[in-house]
PDB file of C-alpha atoms and ligand atoms in Angstrom:
ATOM      1  CA  MET S   1     -20.342 -15.886 -21.538  1.00  0.00           C
ATOM      2  CA  GLU S   2     -22.100 -15.770 -18.474  1.00  0.00           C
ATOM      3  CA  LYS S   3     -20.142 -13.747 -16.569  1.00  0.00           C
ATOM      4  CA  THR S   4     -21.930 -14.066 -13.168  1.00  0.00           C
ATOM      5  CA  ALA S   5     -21.193 -17.826 -13.394  1.00  0.00           C
ATOM      6  CA  LEU S   6     -17.856 -16.754 -11.968  1.00  0.00           C
ATOM      7  CA  TYR S   7     -19.260 -15.729  -8.808  1.00  0.00           C
ATOM      8  CA  SER S   8     -19.801 -19.143  -7.656  1.00  0.00           C
ATOM      9  CA  ILE S   9     -16.090 -19.688  -7.021  1.00  0.00           C
ATOM     10  CA  SER S  10     -15.125 -19.160  -3.321  1.00  0.00           C
ATOM     11  CA  SER S  11     -12.960 -17.084  -1.775  1.00  0.00           C
ATOM     12  CA  GLY S  12     -11.746 -15.277   1.247  1.00  0.00           C
ATOM     13  CA  VAL S  13     -10.825 -12.086   2.249  1.00  0.00           C
ATOM     14  CA  PHE S  14      -7.643 -10.786   3.066  1.00  0.00           C
ATOM     15  CA  LEU S  15      -4.961  -8.182   3.910  1.00  0.00           C
ATOM     16  CA  LEU S  16      -2.017  -8.110   2.009  1.00  0.00           C
ATOM     17  CA  GLY S  17       0.985  -6.152   4.156  1.00  0.00           C
ATOM     18  CA  THR S  18       3.843  -5.322   2.401  1.00  0.00           C
ATOM     19  CA  ARG S  19       6.883  -2.835   2.465  1.00  0.00           C
ATOM     20  CA  SER S  20       8.994  -0.379   0.060  1.00  0.00           C
ATOM     21  CA  GLY S  21      12.092  -1.989  -0.862  1.00  0.00           C
ATOM     22  CA  ASP S  22      14.127  -0.404   1.825  1.00  0.00           C
ATOM     23  CA  GLY S  23      11.789  -1.355   4.516  1.00  0.00           C
ATOM     24  CA  SER S  24      11.013   2.515   5.143  1.00  0.00           C
ATOM     25  CA  LYS S  25       7.620   2.463   4.472  1.00  0.00           C
ATOM     26  CA  ILE S  26       5.006  -0.149   4.842  1.00  0.00           C
ATOM     27  CA  ASN S  27       1.210  -0.581   2.954  1.00  0.00           C
ATOM     28  CA  GLY S  28      -1.150  -3.116   2.513  1.00  0.00           C
ATOM     29  CA  CYS S  29      -4.479  -3.446   0.420  1.00  0.00           C
ATOM     30  CA  ILE S  30      -7.830  -5.938   0.998  1.00  0.00           C
ATOM     31  CA  THR S  31      -7.725  -8.824  -1.953  1.00  0.00           C
ATOM     32  CA  ASN S  32     -10.082 -11.756  -2.264  1.00  0.00           C
ATOM     33  CA  THR S  33      -8.043 -12.906  -5.044  1.00  0.00           C
ATOM     34  CA  CYS S  34      -5.672 -15.263  -3.219  1.00  0.00           C
ATOM     35  CA  PHE S  35      -5.503 -18.964  -3.375  1.00  0.00           C
ATOM     36  CA  GLN S  36      -3.012 -21.919  -2.255  1.00  0.00           C
ATOM     37  CA  THR S  37      -1.719 -23.516  -5.521  1.00  0.00           C
ATOM     38  CA  ALA S  38       0.446 -25.968  -4.261  1.00  0.00           C
ATOM     39  CA  SER S  39       1.255 -27.617  -0.860  1.00  0.00           C
ATOM     40  CA  ASN S  40       4.708 -29.423  -0.894  1.00  0.00           C
ATOM     41  CA  PRO S  41       6.418 -26.939  -1.570  1.00  0.00           C
ATOM     42  CA  THR S  42       3.423 -24.652  -0.132  1.00  0.00           C
ATOM     43  CA  ARG S  43       2.985 -22.193  -2.586  1.00  0.00           C
ATOM     44  CA  LEU S  44       0.138 -19.308  -2.912  1.00  0.00           C
ATOM     45  CA  ALA S  45      -0.741 -16.944  -5.701  1.00  0.00           C
ATOM     46  CA  VAL S  46      -2.150 -13.236  -5.307  1.00  0.00           C
ATOM     47  CA  SER S  47      -3.445 -11.159  -7.760  1.00  0.00           C
ATOM     48  CA  VAL S  48      -3.146  -7.102  -7.467  1.00  0.00           C
ATOM     49  CA  ILE S  49      -4.583  -4.376  -9.500  1.00  0.00           C
ATOM     50  CA  LYS S  50      -1.779  -2.926 -11.252  1.00  0.00           C
ATOM     51  CA  GLN S  51      -2.338   0.373 -10.468  1.00  0.00           C
ATOM     52  CA  ASN S  52      -2.598  -0.483  -6.499  1.00  0.00           C
ATOM     53  CA  LEU S  53       0.757   1.079  -4.310  1.00  0.00           C
ATOM     54  CA  THR S  54       0.765  -2.707  -3.005  1.00  0.00           C
ATOM     55  CA  CYS S  55       1.509  -3.858  -5.935  1.00  0.00           C
ATOM     56  CA  ARG S  56       4.381  -1.355  -6.562  1.00  0.00           C
ATOM     57  CA  MET S  57       5.592  -1.947  -3.259  1.00  0.00           C
ATOM     58  CA  ILE S  58       5.301  -6.083  -3.584  1.00  0.00           C
ATOM     59  CA  GLN S  59       7.373  -5.884  -6.906  1.00  0.00           C
ATOM     60  CA  GLU S  60       9.990  -3.893  -4.773  1.00  0.00           C
ATOM     61  CA  SER S  61      10.405  -5.884  -1.845  1.00  0.00           C
ATOM     62  CA  GLY S  62       9.359  -9.263  -3.136  1.00  0.00           C
ATOM     63  CA  VAL S  63       7.687  -9.727   0.056  1.00  0.00           C
ATOM     64  CA  PHE S  64       4.489  -9.989   1.809  1.00  0.00           C
ATOM     65  CA  ALA S  65       2.506 -10.989   4.698  1.00  0.00           C
ATOM     66  CA  LEU S  66      -1.272 -12.245   4.332  1.00  0.00           C
ATOM     67  CA  SER S  67      -3.670 -11.306   7.229  1.00  0.00           C
ATOM     68  CA  VAL S  68      -6.531 -13.746   6.592  1.00  0.00           C
ATOM     69  CA  LEU S  69      -9.705 -11.607   7.940  1.00  0.00           C
ATOM     70  CA  ASP S  70     -11.867 -13.791  10.266  1.00  0.00           C
ATOM     71  CA  ASP S  71     -15.784 -13.768  10.748  1.00  0.00           C
ATOM     72  CA  SER S  72     -15.189 -10.195  13.632  1.00  0.00           C
ATOM     73  CA  CYS S  73     -13.703  -8.492  10.948  1.00  0.00           C
ATOM     74  CA  SER S  74     -15.450  -5.119  10.509  1.00  0.00           C
ATOM     75  CA  PHE S  75     -16.244  -2.832   7.750  1.00  0.00           C
ATOM     76  CA  GLY S  76     -14.203  -0.098   9.303  1.00  0.00           C
ATOM     77  CA  THR S  77     -11.210  -2.545   8.625  1.00  0.00           C
ATOM     78  CA  ILE S  78     -12.174  -3.190   5.250  1.00  0.00           C
ATOM     79  CA  SER S  79     -12.242   0.264   4.182  1.00  0.00           C
ATOM     80  CA  ARG S  80      -9.086   1.252   5.597  1.00  0.00           C
ATOM     81  CA  PHE S  81      -7.272  -1.011   3.665  1.00  0.00           C
ATOM     82  CA  GLY S  82      -9.386  -1.748   0.560  1.00  0.00           C
ATOM     83  CA  TYR S  83     -11.228   1.596  -0.194  1.00  0.00           C
ATOM     84  CA  GLN S  84      -8.262   4.111   0.135  1.00  0.00           C
ATOM     85  CA  SER S  85      -4.954   4.083  -1.502  1.00  0.00           C
ATOM     86  CA  GLY S  86      -1.624   4.673   0.673  1.00  0.00           C
ATOM     87  CA  ARG S  87      -0.548   7.016  -2.116  1.00  0.00           C
ATOM     88  CA  ASP S  88      -3.334   9.922   0.034  1.00  0.00           C
ATOM     89  CA  ALA S  89      -2.950   7.947   3.422  1.00  0.00           C
ATOM     90  CA  ASP S  90      -0.753   6.166   5.985  1.00  0.00           C
ATOM     91  CA  LYS S  91      -3.072   3.445   6.176  1.00  0.00           C
ATOM     92  CA  PHE S  92      -1.368   1.576   9.258  1.00  0.00           C
ATOM     93  CA  SER S  93      -1.455   4.792  11.367  1.00  0.00           C
ATOM     94  CA  GLY S  94      -3.732   3.558  14.448  1.00  0.00           C
ATOM     95  CA  ALA S  95      -4.340   0.252  13.654  1.00  0.00           C
ATOM     96  CA  GLU S  96      -3.076  -2.976  15.371  1.00  0.00           C
ATOM     97  CA  TYR S  97      -0.625  -4.551  13.992  1.00  0.00           C
ATOM     98  CA  ALA S  98       2.835  -5.507  13.724  1.00  0.00           C
ATOM     99  CA  LEU S  99       6.346  -6.414  11.216  1.00  0.00           C
ATOM    100  CA  GLY S 100       7.179 -10.001  10.755  1.00  0.00           C
ATOM    101  CA  ALA S 101      10.201 -11.125  10.071  1.00  0.00           C
ATOM    102  CA  ASN S 102      10.014  -9.930   6.406  1.00  0.00           C
ATOM    103  CA  GLY S 103       9.257  -6.778   7.956  1.00  0.00           C
ATOM    104  CA  CYS S 104       5.801  -7.332   6.079  1.00  0.00           C
ATOM    105  CA  PRO S 105       2.847  -5.788   8.510  1.00  0.00           C
ATOM    106  CA  PHE S 106       0.022  -7.949   9.739  1.00  0.00           C
ATOM    107  CA  LEU S 107      -3.178  -7.062  12.169  1.00  0.00           C
ATOM    108  CA  LEU S 108      -3.187  -8.279  15.872  1.00  0.00           C
ATOM    109  CA  SER S 109      -7.159  -8.779  15.639  1.00  0.00           C
ATOM    110  CA  GLU S 110      -9.693  -9.977  13.444  1.00  0.00           C
ATOM    111  CA  THR S 111      -7.795 -12.362  11.956  1.00  0.00           C
ATOM    112  CA  CYS S 112      -7.399 -16.125  12.066  1.00  0.00           C
ATOM    113  CA  ALA S 113      -4.101 -17.129  10.620  1.00  0.00           C
ATOM    114  CA  VAL S 114      -1.136 -14.844   8.878  1.00  0.00           C
ATOM    115  CA  LEU S 115       1.108 -16.017   6.199  1.00  0.00           C
ATOM    116  CA  GLU S 116       4.879 -14.730   5.380  1.00  0.00           C
ATOM    117  CA  CYS S 117       5.508 -15.243   1.760  1.00  0.00           C
ATOM    118  CA  ARG S 118       8.440 -14.446  -0.791  1.00  0.00           C
ATOM    119  CA  VAL S 119       7.640 -13.815  -4.152  1.00  0.00           C
ATOM    120  CA  LEU S 120       9.140 -16.606  -6.641  1.00  0.00           C
ATOM    121  CA  ASN S 121       7.291 -15.199  -9.841  1.00  0.00           C
ATOM    122  CA  GLU S 122       4.718 -12.641 -11.222  1.00  0.00           C
ATOM    123  CA  ILE S 123       2.757 -13.335 -14.168  1.00  0.00           C
ATOM    124  CA  ASN S 124       1.536 -10.326 -16.112  1.00  0.00           C
ATOM    125  CA  LEU S 125      -2.467 -10.285 -16.203  1.00  0.00           C
ATOM    126  CA  GLU S 126      -2.746  -6.924 -17.842  1.00  0.00           C
ATOM    127  CA  SER S 127      -4.962  -5.118 -15.398  1.00  0.00           C
ATOM    128  CA  HIS S 128      -3.277  -7.499 -12.611  1.00  0.00           C
ATOM    129  CA  VAL S 129      -0.142  -9.063 -11.838  1.00  0.00           C
ATOM    130  CA  LEU S 130      -0.315 -12.496 -10.313  1.00  0.00           C
ATOM    131  CA  PHE S 131       2.305 -13.145  -7.820  1.00  0.00           C
ATOM    132  CA  VAL S 132       3.031 -16.574  -6.854  1.00  0.00           C
ATOM    133  CA  ALA S 133       5.096 -16.987  -3.675  1.00  0.00           C
ATOM    134  CA  GLU S 134       6.560 -19.793  -1.354  1.00  0.00           C
ATOM    135  CA  VAL S 135       4.944 -19.732   2.184  1.00  0.00           C
ATOM    136  CA  CYS S 136       8.032 -19.277   4.521  1.00  0.00           C
ATOM    137  CA  ASP S 137       5.595 -19.240   7.773  1.00  0.00           C
ATOM    138  CA  ALA S 138       1.900 -19.646   8.800  1.00  0.00           C
ATOM    139  CA  VAL S 139       0.595 -19.156  12.068  1.00  0.00           C
ATOM    140  CA  THR S 140      -3.237 -19.534  13.637  1.00  0.00           C
ATOM    141  CA  THR S 141      -3.934 -16.507  15.186  1.00  0.00           C
ATOM    142  CA  GLY S 142      -7.757 -16.916  16.326  1.00  0.00           C
ATOM    143  CA  LYS S 143     -10.256 -19.316  16.475  1.00  0.00           C
ATOM    144  CA  ASN S 144     -13.238 -17.626  14.527  1.00  0.00           C
ATOM    145  CA  ALA S 145     -14.000 -18.841  11.116  1.00  0.00           C
ATOM    146  CA  PRO S 146     -12.447 -16.973   8.092  1.00  0.00           C
ATOM    147  CA  LEU S 147     -14.671 -14.271   6.340  1.00  0.00           C
ATOM    148  CA  THR S 148     -15.707 -15.417   2.832  1.00  0.00           C
ATOM    149  CA  TYR S 149     -16.294 -12.922   0.084  1.00  0.00           C
ATOM    150  CA  ALA S 150     -19.510 -14.362  -0.040  1.00  0.00           C
ATOM    151  CA  ARG S 151     -20.384 -13.550   3.522  1.00  0.00           C
ATOM    152  CA  TYR S 152     -18.483  -9.981   3.061  1.00  0.00           C
ATOM    153  CA  GLN S 153     -21.021  -8.741   0.537  1.00  0.00           C
ATOM    154  CA  ALA S 154     -24.088  -9.843   2.001  1.00  0.00           C
ATOM    155  CA  GLU S 155     -23.645  -9.004   5.652  1.00  0.00           C
ATOM    156  CA  VAL S 156     -20.386  -6.858   6.263  1.00  0.00           C
ATOM    157  CA  LYS S 157     -20.544  -4.288   3.221  1.00  0.00           C
ATOM    158  CA  PRO S 158     -23.447  -1.780   4.203  1.00  0.00           C
ATOM    159  CA  LYS S 159     -26.017  -1.530   1.816  1.00  0.00           C
ATOM    160  CA  ARG S 160     -25.356   1.589  -0.834  1.00  0.00           C
ATOM    161  CA  GLU S 161     -27.650   4.503   0.093  1.00  0.00           C
ATOM    162  CA  GLY S 162     -30.700   5.308  -2.077  1.00  0.00           C
ATOM    163  CA  LYS S 163     -30.459   8.229  -4.741  1.00  0.00           C
ATOM    164  CA  ALA S 164     -27.968  11.426  -4.901  1.00  0.00           C
ATOM    165  CA  GLU S 165     -28.869  14.307  -2.785  1.00  0.00           C
ATOM    166  CA  GLY S 166     -30.070  17.869  -4.258  1.00  0.00           C
ATOM    167  CA  GLU S 167     -30.629  19.018  -7.551  1.00  0.00           C
ATOM    168  CA  LYS S 168     -26.756  17.730  -8.822  1.00  0.00           C
ATOM    169  CA  THR S 169     -26.456  15.878 -12.020  1.00  0.00           C
ATOM    170  CA  ILE S 170     -24.958  12.671 -11.992  1.00  0.00           C
ATOM    171  CA  VAL S 171     -22.529  12.494 -15.279  1.00  0.00           C
ATOM    172  CA  GLY S 172     -20.680   9.158 -14.466  1.00  0.00           C
ATOM    173  CA  TRP S 173     -19.893   6.548 -11.766  1.00  0.00           C
ATOM    174  CA  ARG S 174     -16.369   5.797 -10.144  1.00  0.00           C
ATOM    175  CA  CYS S 175     -14.995   2.879  -8.915  1.00  0.00           C
ATOM    176  CA  ARG S 176     -14.139   3.266  -5.439  1.00  0.00           C
ATOM    177  CA  ILE S 177     -12.247   0.183  -5.571  1.00  0.00           C
ATOM    178  CA  CYS S 178      -9.518   1.059  -8.609  1.00  0.00           C
ATOM    179  CA  GLY S 179     -10.667   4.442  -9.571  1.00  0.00           C
ATOM    180  CA  TYR S 180     -12.390   3.352 -12.926  1.00  0.00           C
ATOM    181  CA  GLU S 181     -14.494   5.835 -14.610  1.00  0.00           C
ATOM    182  CA  PHE S 182     -17.647   4.849 -16.103  1.00  0.00           C
ATOM    183  CA  LYS S 183     -18.690   8.050 -18.195  1.00  0.00           C
ATOM    184  CA  LYS S 184     -22.309   7.421 -18.638  1.00  0.00           C
ATOM    185  CA  PRO S 185     -24.910   8.917 -16.371  1.00  0.00           C
ATOM    186  CA  GLU S 186     -26.492   5.126 -15.558  1.00  0.00           C
ATOM    187  CA  LEU S 187     -24.740   2.521 -14.881  1.00  0.00           C
ATOM    188  CA  PRO S 188     -26.290  -0.616 -17.124  1.00  0.00           C
ATOM    189  CA  PRO S 189     -27.791  -3.471 -15.180  1.00  0.00           C
ATOM    190  CA  GLY S 190     -25.795  -5.907 -13.872  1.00  0.00           C
ATOM    191  CA  PHE S 191     -22.334  -3.762 -14.110  1.00  0.00           C
ATOM    192  CA  GLU S 192     -19.284  -5.013 -13.430  1.00  0.00           C
ATOM    193  CA  CYS S 193     -15.719  -2.826 -13.222  1.00  0.00           C
ATOM    194  CA  PRO S 194     -13.604  -3.740 -16.239  1.00  0.00           C
ATOM    195  CA  ILE S 195     -10.518  -3.607 -14.166  1.00  0.00           C
ATOM    196  CA  CYS S 196     -11.350  -5.086 -10.517  1.00  0.00           C
ATOM    197  CA  SER S 197     -14.885  -6.879 -11.515  1.00  0.00           C
ATOM    198  CA  HIS S 198     -16.607  -5.068  -8.553  1.00  0.00           C
ATOM    199  CA  THR S 199     -20.344  -4.348  -8.852  1.00  0.00           C
ATOM    200  CA  ALA S 200     -22.765  -1.108  -9.063  1.00  0.00           C
ATOM    201  CA  GLU S 201     -22.584  -1.285  -5.202  1.00  0.00           C
ATOM    202  CA  ASP S 202     -19.165  -0.078  -4.985  1.00  0.00           C
ATOM    203  CA  PHE S 203     -19.645   2.482  -7.538  1.00  0.00           C
ATOM    204  CA  GLU S 204     -20.065   6.343  -6.498  1.00  0.00           C
ATOM    205  CA  PRO S 205     -21.432   9.057  -8.545  1.00  0.00           C
ATOM    206  CA  ILE S 206     -19.541  11.442 -10.355  1.00  0.00           C
ATOM    207  CA  TYR S 207     -21.436  14.921 -10.186  1.00  0.00           C
ATOM    208  CA  GLY S 208     -21.404  17.341 -13.317  1.00  0.00           C
TER     209      GLY S 208
HETATM  210  C1  LIG R 301     -13.628  -6.700  -0.690  1.00  0.00           C
HETATM  211  C2  LIG R 301     -12.696  -5.883  -1.473  1.00  0.00           C
HETATM  212  C3  LIG R 301     -12.012  -7.055  -1.950  1.00  0.00           C
HETATM  213  C4  LIG R 301     -10.837  -6.732  -2.847  1.00  0.00           C
HETATM  214  N1  LIG R 301      -9.970  -7.538  -3.779  1.00  0.00           N
HETATM  215  C5  LIG R 301      -8.945  -6.656  -4.652  1.00  0.00           C
HETATM  216  C6  LIG R 301      -7.840  -7.912  -5.339  1.00  0.00           C
HETATM  217  O1  LIG R 301      -8.302  -8.870  -5.108  1.00  0.00           O
HETATM  218  N2  LIG R 301      -7.096  -7.570  -5.699  1.00  0.00           N
HETATM  219  C7  LIG R 301      -6.176  -5.828  -5.348  1.00  0.00           C
HETATM  220  O2  LIG R 301      -5.566  -5.439  -6.132  1.00  0.00           O
HETATM  221  N3  LIG R 301      -7.808  -5.292  -5.213  1.00  0.00           N
HETATM  222  C8  LIG R 301      -8.646  -5.969  -4.434  1.00  0.00           C
HETATM  223  N4  LIG R 301      -9.186  -4.513  -3.627  1.00  0.00           N
HETATM  224  C9  LIG R 301      -8.869  -3.253  -4.151  1.00  0.00           C
HETATM  225  C10 LIG R 301      -8.090  -2.999  -3.267  1.00  0.00           C
HETATM  226  O3  LIG R 301      -8.008  -3.102  -1.684  1.00  0.00           O
HETATM  227  C11 LIG R 301      -7.649  -1.148  -3.135  1.00  0.00           C
HETATM  228  O4  LIG R 301      -7.910  -0.896  -4.785  1.00  0.00           O
HETATM  229  C12 LIG R 301      -7.045  -0.659  -2.222  1.00  0.00           C
HETATM  230  O5  LIG R 301      -7.075   0.709  -2.064  1.00  0.00           O
HETATM  231  C13 LIG R 301      -5.743  -0.233  -2.971  1.00  0.00           C
HETATM  232  O6  LIG R 301      -4.424   0.079  -2.221  1.00  0.00           O
HETATM  233  P1  LIG R 301      -3.009   0.923  -2.325  1.00  0.00           P
HETATM  234  O7  LIG R 301      -3.310   1.552  -3.438  1.00  0.00           O
HETATM  235  O8  LIG R 301      -2.714   1.299  -0.976  1.00  0.00           O
HETATM  236  O9  LIG R 301      -2.318  -0.587  -2.732  1.00  0.00           O
HETATM  237  C14 LIG R 301     -10.343  -4.865  -2.818  1.00  0.00           C
HETATM  238  C15 LIG R 301     -11.158  -4.235  -2.146  1.00  0.00           C
HETATM  239  C16 LIG R 301     -11.910  -4.799  -1.623  1.00  0.00           C
HETATM  240  C17 LIG R 301     -12.747  -4.001  -0.565  1.00  0.00           C
END
């Protein structure tokens, strides 16, 4: 199978915000796997890595808000929500956000739309959970075009620095997106993370 053929499927980039079951904690992560799956009634599906805190919190609360990121979105926003876990950081602290009617956080800038959703069903995809949801409310928040995953990869994400500094020996590579570890000093050409499908650019060295 030519896996790179799947790169031709276009997608956007979103902040998937949610809350704990009792509403005492909020969190969110970046996702690019979100699609409208039906229009009457309006349904969408979003796929979330099982080990993400966001996944567990959506399972607990059954609700989420999707901020559709726009072309003005900075890498800072994407790294705040997509390159660290809510287990280690309060990602919304210092961010411009508000809570929707369902108690889930959404961004007040860098978005062109916000959708508030309620989970109807979840499907186990082994590495991910696919949540199928009802769209309870939808608001246009700006006139900029939605950020596409292709533009994120080509223009928003900084290019990876060259070689590691110093004398340190690289013994493996860790995916900065999902934490998967590849335990060999060199990533094979065209390598893709087996958990989240991100490419070599999203891997950081593990030193011996
Ligand atoms: C551009 C981009 C796209 C991503 N797409 C997804 C995705 O589709 N599904 C997912 O679960 N995680 C995706 N991630 C990874 C999560 O945002 C990341 O693992 C996050 O740190 C999880 O945080 P949490 O543990 O607080 O939920 C993506 C990250 C980036 C930067």
